[in-house]
Amino acid sequence: MDMQRAAPRTHSHGPVIGWLGTSPSPAIEITTLLSRHGYQLRPASPDAAASYPLILIDCQQCTASGTRQYLAQLVQLAPHSAVALIGAPARGPHEQLISCPLVKGIFPGEGHDDHLLKGIRALLAGENWFSRRILDDWLNRQRTSISLTPMPVMEPGLTERERQI
């Protein structure tokens, strides 16, 4: 009985990947590409996200604030989900969402099909998938946000007045 319930999410052709976007169905190009390589892409809702091994959010259909809202819902409803953002504009606000723990991959809008397929395989294997540029930008933002004000070194055995001086 449990196997029958799991069947819609894991078909004999390969894993069923959830998709979130503003239109009722994913772009035909992505659906065709994934199906040619054994994956099924199905529209999902945030409350059903936990039943998918991976959720793709279409950044070409969804603004950064809309994507942020999806992620906020997923954190509440499916906190262990793996999410990838596809079609993210280069150096756009979607890339800032790398800080969300659910976001395991970001695919730029100008990406190539073989890059997307390789990334999806990695994500389904539990890995992260970010370009070197996205990681470099994120690392630079993290480093500039950390205050490195030196802490005063206190010598042992000093009086309170000596420490003030």
Coordinates of C-alpha atoms in Angstrom, one line a residue:
M1 CA 0.0 0.0 0.0
D2 CA 2.8 2.5 0.9
M3 CA 4.5 1.6 -2.4
Q4 CA 1.3 2.7 -4.3
R5 CA 1.3 6.0 -2.5
A6 CA 5.0 6.6 -3.4
A7 CA 4.5 5.7 -7.1
P8 CA 3.3 9.1 -8.2
R9 CA 6.5 10.8 -6.9
T10 CA 9.0 8.2 -8.2
H11 CA 8.0 6.8 -11.6
S12 CA 9.9 4.1 -13.4
H13 CA 11.4 6.7 -15.7
G14 CA 13.0 8.6 -12.8
P15 CA 12.3 11.0 -10.0
V16 CA 9.4 13.4 -10.1
I17 CA 10.7 16.9 -9.5
G18 CA 8.3 19.5 -8.1
W19 CA 8.0 22.9 -9.8
L20 CA 6.8 26.2 -8.5
G21 CA 6.0 29.2 -10.6
T22 CA 3.3 31.8 -11.3
S23 CA 1.8 30.0 -14.3
P24 CA -0.1 26.7 -13.9
S25 CA 2.6 24.7 -15.7
P26 CA 6.3 24.8 -16.2
A27 CA 7.9 26.1 -19.4
I28 CA 7.7 23.5 -22.1
E29 CA 11.4 23.7 -22.8
I30 CA 12.4 22.6 -19.3
T31 CA 9.7 19.9 -19.2
T32 CA 10.9 18.5 -22.5
L33 CA 14.5 18.6 -21.5
L34 CA 14.0 16.8 -18.2
S35 CA 11.6 14.2 -19.7
R36 CA 14.2 13.4 -22.4
H37 CA 16.6 12.5 -19.6
G38 CA 14.2 10.4 -17.5
Y39 CA 12.9 13.1 -15.1
Q40 CA 9.3 14.1 -14.6
L41 CA 8.5 17.7 -13.8
R42 CA 5.2 18.3 -12.0
P43 CA 3.6 21.5 -10.7
A44 CA 3.7 21.4 -6.9
S45 CA 2.4 23.5 -4.0
P46 CA 4.4 24.5 -1.0
D47 CA 2.3 22.2 1.2
A48 CA 3.1 19.2 -1.0
A49 CA 6.8 20.0 -1.4
A50 CA 8.1 17.5 1.2
S51 CA 7.0 14.6 -1.1
Y52 CA 9.4 15.7 -3.9
P53 CA 13.1 15.0 -3.8
L54 CA 13.7 18.4 -5.4
I55 CA 11.7 21.6 -6.0
L56 CA 12.5 23.9 -8.8
I57 CA 11.4 27.5 -8.6
D58 CA 11.2 29.3 -11.9
C59 CA 12.8 32.7 -11.5
Q60 CA 11.7 33.8 -14.9
Q61 CA 8.1 33.5 -13.9
C62 CA 8.5 34.6 -10.2
T63 CA 9.9 37.8 -8.9
A64 CA 12.5 37.7 -6.2
S65 CA 10.0 38.7 -3.6
G66 CA 7.6 36.0 -4.8
T67 CA 10.4 33.5 -4.7
R68 CA 11.2 34.7 -1.1
Q69 CA 7.5 34.0 -0.2
Y70 CA 7.7 30.5 -1.6
L71 CA 10.8 29.9 0.4
A72 CA 9.2 31.2 3.6
Q73 CA 6.3 28.8 3.1
L74 CA 8.7 25.9 2.3
V75 CA 10.7 26.6 5.5
Q76 CA 7.5 26.2 7.5
L77 CA 5.9 23.3 5.5
A78 CA 8.8 21.3 4.2
P79 CA 11.9 22.4 6.2
H80 CA 14.1 19.6 4.8
S81 CA 13.3 20.2 1.1
A82 CA 16.0 20.8 -1.5
V83 CA 15.2 23.8 -3.6
A84 CA 16.9 25.0 -6.8
L85 CA 16.2 28.3 -8.5
I86 CA 16.2 28.1 -12.3
G87 CA 16.4 31.0 -14.7
A88 CA 17.9 33.4 -12.2
P89 CA 19.0 36.7 -13.8
A90 CA 22.8 37.1 -13.4
R91 CA 23.7 39.2 -10.4
G92 CA 20.0 39.8 -9.8
P93 CA 18.1 39.7 -6.5
H94 CA 17.3 36.0 -6.9
E95 CA 21.0 35.2 -6.3
Q96 CA 20.8 36.9 -2.9
L97 CA 18.6 33.9 -1.8
I98 CA 21.6 31.7 -1.6
S99 CA 21.6 32.5 2.1
C100 CA 18.3 30.5 2.5
P101 CA 19.2 27.0 3.9
L102 CA 16.7 25.3 1.6
V103 CA 18.3 26.7 -1.6
K104 CA 20.8 24.1 -2.7
G105 CA 21.3 25.3 -6.2
I106 CA 21.0 28.3 -8.5
F107 CA 20.9 28.1 -12.3
P108 CA 21.3 31.3 -14.2
G109 CA 18.9 32.2 -17.0
E110 CA 21.7 31.9 -19.6
G111 CA 22.7 28.4 -18.5
H112 CA 23.2 25.5 -20.8
D113 CA 21.1 22.3 -20.9
D114 CA 24.0 20.0 -20.0
H115 CA 24.9 22.2 -17.1
L116 CA 21.3 22.1 -15.8
L117 CA 21.1 18.3 -16.1
K118 CA 24.5 17.8 -14.4
G119 CA 23.3 20.1 -11.6
I120 CA 20.0 18.3 -11.1
R121 CA 21.8 15.0 -10.8
A122 CA 24.1 16.5 -8.2
L123 CA 21.1 18.0 -6.3
L124 CA 19.2 14.7 -6.3
A125 CA 22.4 13.1 -4.9
G126 CA 22.3 15.5 -2.0
E127 CA 25.0 18.0 -3.2
N128 CA 24.8 21.7 -3.7
W129 CA 25.1 23.3 -7.1
F130 CA 26.2 26.9 -7.4
S131 CA 28.4 28.6 -9.9
R132 CA 31.9 29.8 -8.9
R133 CA 30.8 33.4 -9.5
I134 CA 27.7 33.1 -7.3
L135 CA 29.7 31.5 -4.5
D136 CA 32.4 34.2 -4.9
D137 CA 29.9 37.0 -4.7
W138 CA 28.2 35.4 -1.6
L139 CA 31.5 34.9 0.1
N140 CA 32.6 38.5 -0.5
R141 CA 29.2 39.8 0.9
Q142 CA 29.7 37.6 4.0
R143 CA 33.2 38.8 4.6
T144 CA 32.3 42.5 4.3
S145 CA 29.4 42.0 6.8
I146 CA 31.7 40.7 9.5
S147 CA 33.2 43.3 11.9
L148 CA 36.8 42.7 12.6
T149 CA 37.2 45.3 15.2
P150 CA 40.2 44.2 17.3
M151 CA 39.3 43.2 20.9
P152 CA 41.5 44.8 23.5
V153 CA 44.1 42.5 25.0
M154 CA 44.0 42.5 28.8
E155 CA 47.2 41.7 30.6
P156 CA 46.7 39.5 33.6
G157 CA 47.3 41.2 37.0
L158 CA 46.5 44.7 35.9
T159 CA 44.4 46.9 38.2
E160 CA 41.1 48.3 37.0
R161 CA 42.7 51.8 36.5
E162 CA 45.6 50.3 34.5
R163 CA 43.1 48.5 32.3
Q164 CA 41.3 51.8 31.6
I165 CA 44.5 53.5 30.7

